Short mmCIF file of C-alpha atoms in Angstrom, two decimals:
data_model
loop_
_atom_site.label_atom_id
_atom_site.label_comp_id
_atom_site.label_asym_id
_atom_site.label_seq_id
_atom_site.Cartn_x
_atom_site.Cartn_y
_atom_site.Cartn_z
CA MET A 1 10.54 24.49 3.60
CA ARG A 2 7.93 23.02 1.29
CA ILE A 3 5.90 19.90 0.49
CA GLU A 4 5.66 18.46 -3.01
CA PHE A 5 2.89 15.90 -3.50
CA SER A 6 4.05 13.25 -5.95
CA GLY A 7 1.95 10.17 -5.17
CA ALA A 8 -1.39 9.11 -3.58
CA ALA A 9 -2.50 12.68 -4.33
CA GLY A 10 -5.80 12.71 -6.17
CA CYS A 11 -5.79 8.90 -6.05
CA VAL A 12 -5.54 6.02 -3.55
CA THR A 13 -2.20 4.29 -4.14
CA GLY A 14 1.43 5.25 -4.80
CA SER A 15 2.01 7.12 -1.52
CA SER A 16 4.90 9.60 -1.91
CA HIS A 17 5.40 13.13 -0.58
CA LEU A 18 8.61 15.14 -0.85
CA LEU A 19 9.81 17.57 1.83
CA ARG A 20 12.45 20.16 0.94
CA VAL A 21 14.18 21.54 4.03
CA LYS A 22 17.30 23.69 3.72
CA ASP A 23 19.37 21.90 1.08
CA LYS A 24 17.96 18.46 1.91
CA ARG A 25 15.25 16.38 0.26
CA VAL A 26 13.25 13.99 2.44
CA LEU A 27 10.73 11.60 0.93
CA LEU A 28 7.74 10.33 2.92
CA ASP A 29 6.96 6.86 1.49
CA CYS A 30 7.73 5.59 -1.99
CA GLY A 31 4.78 3.42 -2.97
CA LEU A 32 3.69 1.54 -6.06
CA TYR A 33 0.62 2.64 -8.00
CA GLN A 34 -1.93 -0.17 -8.25
CA GLY A 35 -5.06 -0.85 -10.31
CA LYS A 36 -6.46 2.17 -12.15
CA ASP A 37 -3.77 4.43 -10.64
CA ASP A 38 -1.05 2.39 -12.33
CA LYS A 39 -2.82 2.67 -15.69
CA ASP A 40 -3.36 6.44 -15.30
CA ARG A 41 -0.07 7.46 -13.68
CA GLY A 42 2.51 4.80 -14.54
CA ASN A 43 5.11 3.42 -12.11
CA ASP A 44 8.17 3.87 -14.29
CA VAL A 45 8.73 7.61 -13.70
CA PHE A 46 9.33 9.90 -10.73
CA SER A 47 8.54 13.60 -10.52
CA PHE A 48 11.99 14.15 -8.97
CA ILE A 49 15.52 12.92 -9.55
CA PRO A 50 15.95 9.79 -7.36
CA ALA A 51 19.67 10.40 -6.77
CA SER A 52 18.83 13.81 -5.26
CA ILE A 53 16.84 12.30 -2.35
CA ASP A 54 18.79 12.34 0.92
CA TYR A 55 16.38 10.46 3.20
CA LEU A 56 13.29 8.28 2.91
CA ILE A 57 10.95 7.96 5.89
CA LEU A 58 8.70 4.92 5.47
CA SER A 59 5.34 4.78 7.28
CA HIS A 60 4.76 1.04 6.74
CA ALA A 61 5.47 -1.96 4.56
CA HIS A 62 2.40 -2.22 2.32
CA ILE A 63 3.46 -2.14 -1.33
CA ASP A 64 1.42 0.97 -2.16
CA HIS A 65 3.68 2.75 0.36
CA SER A 66 7.01 0.94 -0.11
CA GLY A 67 6.85 -0.75 -3.51
CA ARG A 68 8.93 1.70 -5.56
CA ILE A 69 11.89 1.74 -3.16
CA PRO A 70 13.85 -0.76 -5.33
CA LEU A 71 13.14 1.41 -8.40
CA LEU A 72 14.33 4.47 -6.47
CA TYR A 73 17.54 2.57 -5.72
CA LYS A 74 17.85 1.42 -9.34
CA ARG A 75 17.63 5.06 -10.48
CA GLY A 76 20.43 6.24 -8.20
CA PHE A 77 19.08 6.78 -4.67
CA ARG A 78 21.69 5.99 -2.01
CA GLY A 79 20.30 7.86 1.00
CA ARG A 80 19.07 6.53 4.34
CA ILE A 81 15.70 4.77 4.76
CA ILE A 82 14.15 5.12 8.21
CA ALA A 83 11.51 2.58 9.31
CA THR A 84 10.29 0.75 12.41
CA PRO A 85 11.85 -2.69 13.12
CA PRO A 86 8.72 -4.67 12.06
CA THR A 87 8.45 -2.59 8.88
CA PHE A 88 12.03 -3.46 7.99
CA ASP A 89 11.38 -7.16 8.67
CA LEU A 90 8.28 -7.12 6.45
CA CYS A 91 9.99 -5.13 3.67
CA SER A 92 12.79 -7.69 3.66
CA ILE A 93 10.34 -10.23 2.22
CA MET A 94 7.74 -7.99 0.52
CA LEU A 95 10.14 -6.02 -1.68
CA LEU A 96 11.87 -9.20 -2.85
CA ASP A 97 8.46 -10.71 -3.62
CA SER A 98 7.55 -7.56 -5.57
CA GLY A 99 10.84 -7.79 -7.49
CA HIS A 100 9.96 -11.37 -8.43
CA ILE A 101 6.55 -10.22 -9.69
CA GLN A 102 8.17 -7.45 -11.76
CA GLU A 103 10.57 -9.94 -13.36
CA GLN A 104 7.73 -12.37 -14.03
CA ASP A 105 5.49 -9.69 -15.56
CA ALA A 106 8.30 -8.51 -17.85
CA GLU A 107 9.01 -12.09 -18.93
CA TRP A 108 5.37 -12.67 -19.91
CA ASP A 109 5.13 -9.28 -21.61
CA ASN A 110 8.29 -9.93 -23.62
CA LYS A 111 6.98 -13.26 -24.90
CA LYS A 112 4.03 -11.40 -26.45
CA ARG A 113 6.18 -8.50 -27.67
CA GLU A 114 8.62 -10.90 -29.32
CA ARG A 115 5.80 -12.54 -31.28
CA GLN A 116 4.54 -9.09 -32.31
CA GLY A 117 8.00 -7.88 -33.36
CA LYS A 118 8.06 -5.17 -30.70
CA ASP A 119 11.01 -3.96 -28.62
CA LEU A 120 11.50 -5.93 -25.41
CA VAL A 121 11.01 -4.29 -22.02
CA GLU A 122 13.01 -4.64 -18.84
CA PRO A 123 11.41 -5.25 -15.43
CA LEU A 124 10.49 -2.18 -13.42
CA TYR A 125 13.10 -3.55 -11.02
CA THR A 126 14.57 -6.92 -10.09
CA ILE A 127 14.96 -9.08 -6.99
CA LYS A 128 18.61 -7.90 -6.89
CA ASP A 129 17.50 -4.24 -6.88
CA ALA A 130 15.20 -5.04 -3.95
CA GLU A 131 17.98 -6.85 -2.07
CA ASP A 132 20.38 -3.96 -2.60
CA SER A 133 17.83 -1.37 -1.45
CA LEU A 134 17.44 -3.19 1.89
CA GLU A 135 21.04 -2.25 2.70
CA LEU A 136 19.91 1.39 3.06
CA PHE A 137 17.37 0.69 5.84
CA GLU A 138 17.89 1.97 9.39
CA GLN A 139 15.53 0.99 12.19
CA LEU A 140 13.86 3.48 14.54
CA ASP A 141 11.48 2.18 17.18
CA PHE A 142 8.22 3.81 18.18
CA ASP A 143 8.30 6.88 20.47
CA GLN A 144 12.03 7.53 19.93
CA GLU A 145 13.40 10.68 18.30
CA LEU A 146 16.07 10.71 15.62
CA THR A 147 17.86 13.78 14.27
CA LEU A 148 18.54 13.21 10.57
CA PHE A 149 20.35 16.52 10.12
CA GLU A 150 20.52 19.86 11.87
CA GLY A 151 17.00 21.24 12.09
CA PHE A 152 15.20 17.98 11.22
CA ARG A 153 13.93 15.41 13.72
CA VAL A 154 11.58 12.46 13.21
CA ARG A 155 9.51 10.30 15.57
CA PHE A 156 7.22 7.32 14.92
CA ARG A 157 3.90 6.77 16.71
CA GLU A 158 1.66 3.71 16.57
CA ALA A 159 -0.76 3.84 13.60
CA GLY A 160 -2.55 0.55 14.33
CA HIS A 161 -2.89 -0.30 10.62
CA ILE A 162 -0.58 -3.31 10.28
CA LEU A 163 2.40 -4.59 12.23
CA GLY A 164 4.98 -1.79 12.44
CA ALA A 165 2.78 0.86 10.78
CA ALA A 166 3.62 4.36 12.00
CA ILE A 167 2.25 7.86 12.17
CA VAL A 168 5.21 10.08 11.30
CA GLU A 169 5.97 13.21 13.35
CA VAL A 170 8.47 15.55 11.71
CA PHE A 171 10.04 18.61 13.37
CA MET A 172 11.66 20.99 10.89
CA LYS A 173 13.61 24.14 11.78
CA GLU A 174 14.74 26.75 9.29
CA GLU A 175 15.83 30.32 10.07
CA ASP A 176 14.82 29.89 13.75
CA LYS A 177 11.29 28.87 12.78
CA GLU A 178 10.26 25.34 13.81
CA VAL A 179 7.37 23.66 12.06
CA LYS A 180 5.80 20.36 13.08
CA LEU A 181 4.32 18.22 10.32
CA VAL A 182 2.39 15.01 10.94
CA PHE A 183 1.92 12.36 8.26
CA SER A 184 -0.81 9.92 9.27
CA GLY A 185 0.37 7.11 7.00
CA ASP A 186 -2.55 4.67 7.07
CA LEU A 187 -4.56 4.91 10.29
CA GLY A 188 -5.88 1.67 11.70
CA ASN A 189 -9.44 0.62 12.37
CA LYS A 190 -10.02 0.45 16.14
CA GLY A 191 -10.70 -2.96 17.62
CA ILE A 192 -8.84 -4.95 14.95
CA PRO A 193 -7.28 -8.18 16.33
CA MET A 194 -3.69 -7.90 17.56
CA MET A 195 -3.27 -4.25 16.57
CA LYS A 196 -3.06 -1.34 18.98
CA ASP A 197 -5.37 1.64 18.40
CA PRO A 198 -3.83 4.65 16.61
CA TYR A 199 -1.83 6.99 18.84
CA LEU A 200 -3.54 10.33 19.48
CA ILE A 201 -1.41 13.35 18.51
CA ASP A 202 -1.67 16.56 20.57
CA SER A 203 -0.76 19.15 17.96
CA CYS A 204 0.91 20.01 14.68
CA ASP A 205 1.22 22.87 12.23
CA TYR A 206 0.57 20.79 9.10
CA LEU A 207 -1.20 17.48 8.69
CA ILE A 208 -1.06 15.05 5.76
CA LEU A 209 -4.06 12.78 6.33
CA GLU A 210 -5.23 9.65 4.54
CA SER A 211 -8.85 9.63 3.31
CA THR A 212 -9.34 6.06 2.04
CA TYR A 213 -12.67 5.56 3.82
CA GLY A 214 -13.56 9.23 4.13
CA ASN A 215 -17.08 8.59 2.81
CA ARG A 216 -17.82 5.23 4.44
CA LEU A 217 -18.64 3.73 7.81
CA HIS A 218 -17.55 0.27 8.90
CA VAL A 219 -19.90 -2.20 10.53
CA GLU A 220 -18.91 -2.99 14.12
CA SER A 221 -16.04 -5.46 13.81
CA ARG A 222 -17.27 -8.07 16.31
CA SER A 223 -20.52 -8.53 14.39
CA GLU A 224 -18.53 -9.03 11.19
CA PHE A 225 -16.34 -11.64 12.86
CA ARG A 226 -19.56 -13.54 13.55
CA GLN A 227 -20.77 -12.97 9.97
CA LEU A 228 -17.52 -14.40 8.59
CA ILE A 229 -17.95 -17.58 10.63
CA ASP A 230 -21.59 -17.87 9.52
CA ILE A 231 -20.55 -17.52 5.84
CA ILE A 232 -17.93 -20.25 6.25
CA ASN A 233 -20.25 -22.66 8.07
CA THR A 234 -23.12 -22.07 5.60
CA THR A 235 -20.86 -22.55 2.58
CA TYR A 236 -19.49 -25.75 4.11
CA ARG A 237 -23.01 -27.15 4.52
CA LYS A 238 -23.83 -26.21 0.89
CA GLY A 239 -20.77 -28.18 -0.29
CA GLY A 240 -18.69 -25.27 -1.54
CA ASN A 241 -15.47 -23.39 -0.83
CA VAL A 242 -14.85 -19.93 0.59
CA ILE A 243 -12.28 -17.79 -1.23
CA ILE A 244 -10.85 -14.83 0.70
CA PRO A 245 -8.62 -12.52 -1.36
CA SER A 246 -6.41 -11.10 1.35
CA PHE A 247 -3.32 -8.97 1.68
CA ALA A 248 -0.50 -11.28 2.76
CA VAL A 249 0.53 -8.82 5.46
CA GLY A 250 -2.01 -7.74 8.06
CA ARG A 251 -5.40 -8.99 6.90
CA THR A 252 -4.31 -12.64 6.60
CA GLN A 253 -2.95 -12.73 10.15
CA GLU A 254 -6.04 -10.99 11.54
CA ILE A 255 -8.31 -13.52 9.83
CA LEU A 256 -6.26 -16.38 11.32
CA TYR A 257 -6.64 -14.77 14.75
CA ILE A 258 -10.44 -14.64 14.32
CA LEU A 259 -10.70 -18.22 13.04
CA ASN A 260 -8.52 -19.43 15.91
CA GLU A 261 -10.81 -17.74 18.42
CA PHE A 262 -14.00 -19.27 16.99
CA MET A 263 -12.35 -22.67 16.56
CA GLU A 264 -11.37 -22.68 20.24
CA ARG A 265 -14.98 -21.87 21.16
CA GLY A 266 -16.26 -24.71 18.98
CA GLU A 267 -18.21 -22.37 16.67
CA LEU A 268 -16.30 -23.07 13.46
CA ASN A 269 -17.32 -26.36 11.84
CA ARG A 270 -14.63 -28.94 12.59
CA GLY A 271 -14.80 -30.27 9.02
CA VAL A 272 -13.56 -26.98 7.56
CA SER A 273 -9.97 -26.94 6.35
CA VAL A 274 -8.27 -23.54 6.17
CA TYR A 275 -5.47 -22.98 3.66
CA VAL A 276 -3.16 -19.98 3.55
CA ASP A 277 -2.08 -20.20 -0.07
CA SER A 278 0.61 -17.57 -0.25
CA PRO A 279 4.32 -18.08 0.45
CA LEU A 280 4.52 -14.38 1.30
CA ALA A 281 1.70 -14.71 3.84
CA THR A 282 3.46 -17.71 5.40
CA LYS A 283 6.69 -15.74 5.81
CA SER A 284 4.76 -12.71 7.07
CA THR A 285 3.03 -14.82 9.72
CA GLU A 286 6.44 -15.88 11.05
CA ILE A 287 7.47 -12.22 11.21
CA PHE A 288 4.30 -11.45 13.19
CA ARG A 289 5.28 -14.15 15.69
CA LYS A 290 8.82 -12.76 15.91
CA ASN A 291 7.46 -9.26 16.63
CA SER A 292 4.77 -10.24 19.14
CA ARG A 293 5.90 -7.46 21.51
CA TYR A 294 4.19 -4.98 19.18
CA PHE A 295 0.76 -6.64 19.60
CA ASP A 296 -1.93 -5.04 21.73
CA GLU A 297 -1.98 -5.83 25.46
CA ASP A 298 -4.67 -8.52 25.32
CA THR A 299 -2.94 -10.41 22.50
CA GLN A 300 0.44 -10.24 24.23
CA LYS A 301 -1.07 -11.77 27.38
CA ARG A 302 -2.59 -14.64 25.38
CA TYR A 303 0.67 -15.17 23.53
CA GLN A 304 2.69 -15.24 26.76
CA MET A 305 0.29 -17.82 28.23
CA GLY A 306 1.16 -20.18 25.38
CA ASP A 307 -1.84 -19.56 23.13
CA ASP A 308 -0.57 -19.72 19.54
CA ILE A 309 -3.04 -17.15 18.23
CA LEU A 310 -2.04 -17.78 14.61
CA ASN A 311 -2.48 -21.54 14.57
CA PHE A 312 -5.29 -24.05 15.06
CA PRO A 313 -6.34 -27.56 13.92
CA ASN A 314 -7.00 -27.95 10.18
CA LEU A 315 -4.86 -24.89 9.30
CA HIS A 316 -2.43 -25.49 6.44
CA PHE A 317 0.20 -23.27 4.84
CA THR A 318 0.84 -24.18 1.20
CA GLU A 319 4.23 -23.50 -0.32
CA SER A 320 4.59 -25.03 -3.76
CA VAL A 321 2.65 -24.25 -6.92
CA GLU A 322 1.65 -27.92 -7.04
CA GLU A 323 0.05 -27.71 -3.57
CA SER A 324 -1.85 -24.64 -4.75
CA ARG A 325 -3.10 -26.46 -7.87
CA ILE A 326 -4.41 -29.34 -5.78
CA LEU A 327 -6.71 -26.89 -4.01
CA ASN A 328 -8.32 -26.07 -7.36
CA ASN A 329 -9.36 -29.73 -7.62
CA THR A 330 -10.92 -29.73 -4.14
CA PRO A 331 -14.64 -29.10 -4.62
CA LYS A 332 -15.74 -28.46 -1.04
CA GLY A 333 -14.83 -27.86 2.58
CA CYS A 334 -12.01 -25.34 2.03
CA VAL A 335 -11.42 -21.80 3.17
CA ILE A 336 -8.67 -20.49 0.89
CA ILE A 337 -6.95 -17.29 2.02
CA SER A 338 -4.76 -16.11 -0.81
CA ALA A 339 -3.09 -12.99 -2.19
CA SER A 340 -3.45 -10.55 -3.74
CA GLY A 341 -5.89 -8.65 -1.57
CA MET A 342 -7.49 -6.93 -4.58
CA ALA A 343 -7.56 -10.17 -6.60
CA ASP A 344 -5.48 -8.53 -9.31
CA ALA A 345 -2.53 -10.93 -9.28
CA GLY A 346 -1.17 -14.03 -7.60
CA ARG A 347 -2.66 -17.41 -6.79
CA VAL A 348 -6.07 -16.08 -5.76
CA LYS A 349 -6.96 -15.46 -9.41
CA HIS A 350 -6.67 -19.20 -10.08
CA HIS A 351 -8.92 -19.98 -7.10
CA LEU A 352 -11.49 -17.45 -8.29
CA LYS A 353 -11.43 -18.95 -11.79
CA HIS A 354 -12.25 -22.39 -10.35
CA ASN A 355 -14.86 -21.31 -7.79
CA LEU A 356 -16.44 -18.01 -8.82
CA TRP A 357 -18.92 -19.67 -11.22
CA ARG A 358 -20.16 -22.15 -8.58
CA ARG A 359 -23.36 -21.13 -6.74
CA GLU A 360 -22.44 -23.14 -3.64
CA CYS A 361 -19.20 -21.17 -3.14
CA SER A 362 -18.56 -17.80 -1.49
CA VAL A 363 -16.07 -14.97 -2.01
CA VAL A 364 -15.36 -12.69 0.94
CA PHE A 365 -13.58 -9.33 0.50
CA VAL A 366 -11.93 -8.15 3.71
CA GLY A 367 -9.99 -5.10 2.53
CA TYR A 368 -10.16 -2.06 0.28
CA GLN A 369 -10.70 -2.82 -3.42
CA ALA A 370 -9.18 -0.09 -5.59
CA GLU A 371 -10.93 1.05 -8.75
CA GLY A 372 -9.78 -0.87 -11.81
CA THR A 373 -8.93 -4.10 -9.94
CA LEU A 374 -10.59 -7.48 -10.43
CA GLY A 375 -11.71 -7.39 -6.80
CA ARG A 376 -13.51 -4.07 -7.29
CA THR A 377 -15.18 -5.34 -10.48
CA ILE A 378 -16.58 -8.38 -8.67
CA GLN A 379 -17.49 -6.31 -5.61
CA ASP A 380 -19.42 -3.84 -7.79
CA GLY A 381 -21.72 -6.60 -9.02
CA GLU A 382 -20.45 -7.58 -12.48
CA LYS A 383 -22.01 -10.88 -13.56
CA MET A 384 -19.16 -11.87 -15.89
CA VAL A 385 -15.43 -11.21 -15.42
CA ARG A 386 -12.35 -12.05 -17.45
CA ILE A 387 -9.66 -14.12 -15.69
CA PHE A 388 -6.57 -15.33 -17.58
CA GLY A 389 -8.28 -14.56 -20.87
CA GLU A 390 -11.41 -16.57 -20.05
CA GLU A 391 -14.92 -15.30 -19.32
CA VAL A 392 -16.06 -16.52 -15.89
CA ALA A 393 -19.62 -16.16 -14.56
CA VAL A 394 -20.03 -14.65 -11.09
CA ASN A 395 -22.50 -17.06 -9.44
CA ALA A 396 -20.86 -17.44 -6.02
CA GLY A 397 -22.10 -15.45 -3.04
CA ILE A 398 -20.15 -12.17 -2.84
CA TYR A 399 -19.58 -10.55 0.56
CA SER A 400 -17.70 -7.44 1.66
CA LEU A 401 -16.77 -7.16 5.33
CA SER A 402 -15.51 -3.60 5.78
CA GLY A 403 -15.28 -4.05 9.57
CA LEU A 404 -12.24 -6.24 8.95
CA SER A 405 -10.53 -3.41 7.07
CA GLY A 406 -7.24 -2.14 8.45
CA HIS A 407 -8.22 1.46 7.64
CA ALA A 408 -10.09 3.82 9.93
CA ASP A 409 -13.51 4.74 8.54
CA ARG A 410 -15.05 8.22 8.25
CA ASN A 411 -15.86 8.40 11.96
CA GLY A 412 -12.49 6.95 12.94
CA LEU A 413 -10.62 9.57 10.90
CA HIS A 414 -12.79 12.36 12.30
CA GLU A 415 -12.31 11.13 15.87
CA TRP A 416 -8.53 10.97 15.43
CA VAL A 417 -8.30 14.49 13.99
CA SER A 418 -10.65 15.84 16.68
CA ALA A 419 -8.18 14.71 19.36
CA PHE A 420 -5.74 17.48 18.37
CA LYS A 421 -5.59 20.07 21.17
CA LYS A 422 -3.86 22.48 18.80
CA ARG A 423 -5.43 22.29 15.36
CA PRO A 424 -3.29 22.09 12.23
CA LEU A 425 -2.97 25.33 10.31
CA GLN A 426 -3.54 23.28 7.16
CA THR A 427 -4.70 19.72 6.55
CA PHE A 428 -3.90 17.99 3.25
CA LEU A 429 -5.99 14.96 2.27
CA VAL A 430 -4.25 12.17 0.36
CA HIS A 431 -4.67 8.43 -0.27
CA GLY A 432 -8.33 8.51 -1.29
CA ASP A 433 -10.49 8.63 -4.39
CA ASP A 434 -12.35 11.85 -5.22
CA LYS A 435 -15.61 10.90 -3.48
CA ALA A 436 -13.87 9.82 -0.27
CA ALA A 437 -11.61 12.87 -0.10
CA ILE A 438 -14.40 15.35 -0.84
CA ALA A 439 -16.70 13.78 1.77
CA LEU A 440 -14.00 13.90 4.46
CA LYS A 441 -13.10 17.47 3.55
CA GLU A 442 -16.71 18.57 3.92
CA LEU A 443 -16.90 16.88 7.33
CA LEU A 444 -13.73 18.57 8.61
CA VAL A 445 -14.60 21.97 7.14
CA LYS A 446 -17.83 21.91 9.18
CA ASP A 447 -15.59 21.82 12.26
CA ASP A 448 -13.69 24.82 10.89
CA TYR A 449 -10.58 22.94 9.79
CA ASN A 450 -8.63 24.43 6.89
CA VAL A 451 -8.54 21.52 4.43
CA LYS A 452 -7.11 21.03 0.93
CA ILE A 453 -7.34 17.89 -1.19
CA ALA A 454 -3.80 17.40 -2.43
CA LYS A 455 -3.32 16.88 -6.15
CA TYR A 456 -0.37 15.41 -8.01
CA GLY A 457 2.29 18.08 -8.49
CA ASP A 458 1.01 20.43 -5.76
CA ILE A 459 3.84 22.41 -4.16
CA VAL A 460 3.09 24.03 -0.80
CA PRO A 461 5.54 26.42 0.91
CA LEU A 462 5.80 26.02 4.70
CA LYS A 463 8.21 28.84 5.49
CA HIS A 464 5.49 31.43 6.06
CA TYR A 465 1.96 30.22 6.59
CA VAL A 466 -0.63 31.76 4.32
CA LYS A 467 -4.19 30.46 4.43
CA LEU A 468 -4.99 29.01 1.03
CA PRO A 469 -8.08 30.26 -0.81
CA ALA A 470 -11.21 28.14 -1.04
CA TYR A 471 -10.42 25.06 -3.06
CA THR A 472 -12.57 24.08 -6.03
CA GLU A 473 -12.52 20.45 -7.17
CA ILE A 474 -11.48 20.17 -10.82
CA GLU A 475 -11.75 16.96 -12.79
CA ILE A 476 -8.41 16.53 -14.55
CA GLU A 477 -8.84 15.06 -18.03
CA LYS A 478 -7.01 11.81 -18.57
CA VAL A 479 -5.21 13.19 -21.60
CA ASP A 480 -3.52 15.81 -19.40
CA VAL A 481 -2.23 13.11 -17.07
CA GLU A 482 -0.95 11.10 -20.01
CA LYS A 483 0.89 14.14 -21.42
CA GLY A 484 2.49 14.76 -18.04
CA ILE A 485 3.64 11.14 -17.75
CA GLU A 486 5.01 11.18 -21.30
CA SER A 487 6.95 14.36 -20.53
CA LEU A 488 8.49 12.77 -17.43
CA ARG A 489 9.39 9.62 -19.35
CA LYS A 490 11.20 11.62 -22.01
CA LYS A 491 13.03 13.60 -19.35
CA GLU A 492 14.15 10.40 -17.59
CA ALA A 493 15.23 8.73 -20.86
CA LEU A 494 17.32 11.79 -21.76
CA MET A 495 18.89 11.81 -18.29
CA LYS A 496 19.81 8.14 -18.73
CA LEU A 497 21.38 8.92 -22.12
CA ILE A 498 23.43 11.78 -20.68
CA SER A 499 24.66 9.69 -17.74
CA THR A 500 25.89 6.88 -20.02
CA MET A 501 27.33 8.83 -22.98
CA ASP A 502 31.08 9.19 -23.37
CA PHE A 503 31.22 12.92 -24.10
CA GLU A 504 35.02 12.97 -24.44
CA ASN A 505 34.93 10.66 -27.45
CA ALA A 506 31.44 11.33 -28.83
CA SER A 507 31.00 13.78 -31.68
CA ASP A 508 28.30 16.42 -31.76
CA LEU A 509 26.53 14.30 -34.38
CA ASP A 510 26.62 11.24 -32.10
CA ILE A 511 25.04 13.28 -29.31
CA ILE A 512 22.32 14.67 -31.59
CA ARG A 513 21.56 11.22 -32.98
CA GLY A 514 21.33 9.82 -29.45
CA VAL A 515 18.83 12.49 -28.42
CA GLU A 516 16.81 12.00 -31.61
CA GLU A 517 16.73 8.24 -31.06
CA VAL A 518 15.42 8.65 -27.49
CA LEU A 519 12.66 11.04 -28.55
CA SER A 520 11.75 8.94 -31.58
CA HIS A 521 11.62 5.72 -29.53
CA ARG A 522 9.36 7.24 -26.88
CA GLN A 523 6.95 8.47 -29.54
CA LYS A 524 6.83 5.13 -31.39
CA SER A 525 6.36 3.07 -28.23
CA GLY A 526 3.68 5.35 -26.90
CA GLY A 527 5.71 6.09 -23.76
#
């Protein structure tokens, strides 16, 4: 038994961890790198052979945890994907949306490459790849056990992060030794609308723990609900618009819940019009309604009494591009909730371009902004940003409401870990930048936990527990990462050549030329 860390290790996005048990390979998550992580790591290569994976256990639907599943399928994976019912429902729209984005990005890139005389590129994956990958999903509800193969059982517990998000409990047995591993996935922030609090685990031998907010504390959420309403009302009186870059799944629905509550109490100005400008968010909201039985107890009671918690007067869901463009010509009175949550793609970039320079407008960040994204650049105080090739001044009021985050903060993570009655022999920190992971490690070490910050490529044997030596943080030079990625790309290109070559009819010279062409092409294209 062993763990191989191949994503969200030493960075925030791209969640992916490989378990080897007996002769089986089980992947925990298969997420897309985003922002700086995408630039540093690259999404087009895996550190393993996709066709060799037998099972994929998916913690939740967010793209940084699920977004490379269609690519895994495209590269030969045909195993079983285990997820909760709401996660499957959300993936059925999110992965197709991601496939559309990949096709669109490749189309735009190829227009430029054609003009420059460069080789064309293919999309990372297509809508069809995403559709086909959905056929591999199997649904497992919370608190139920499933035996995937002899000596390997899995169970999902409520993570409270987004609808369907799960903490993964894995029970592995090899040579009469059973080991329990817990993968936190993304742990929720307590008190978030609609979501249940994270389930408290009694014990485990090994823990893979997220560290996204390991160095930060959230403001109490109720006070931030009030602050959001105050920002909206003030901006309305000033004659501006409020732009909220928001993840289509989770944050958008929670914001609608909050606005509905304040609208019912008469505390949100009646002249404000709220627009959800994201087809994906619209579809996601319907899935939330369909899966209302997974809401927390208070929300379920309200829902059963006929309170449509995700709807209120002056709420509009836009569908077409034309409807979205009209919003850019509306100078005041709008709250525009639009994806992407990190303002790096999608319709929200257009809304920022038309409102960011206006002093009477406001931009409210309600989720984590990864390094290297447009959202993080604005959040960090830059006075001029580049959007669609144009320099745009940042004059609008900029607000960050961390209490609306779906992630547990430093105290929330510590409280959840402290609930273990039997401490893990080893805790591995993932899904966090260096500062966050180091801060959380220091906090847990003070309580005598054995903690290691997982790095890309780490391989940890679980067969016989040996306490690891004190871990020293080492800054990996970017050039080393680039060399590693280039090596993987060459390996994958050669594998593709071998799988498609007709060896019965090809001469030795044909084979040599094919190999030389692959290596030469990778070098010329820069990987």
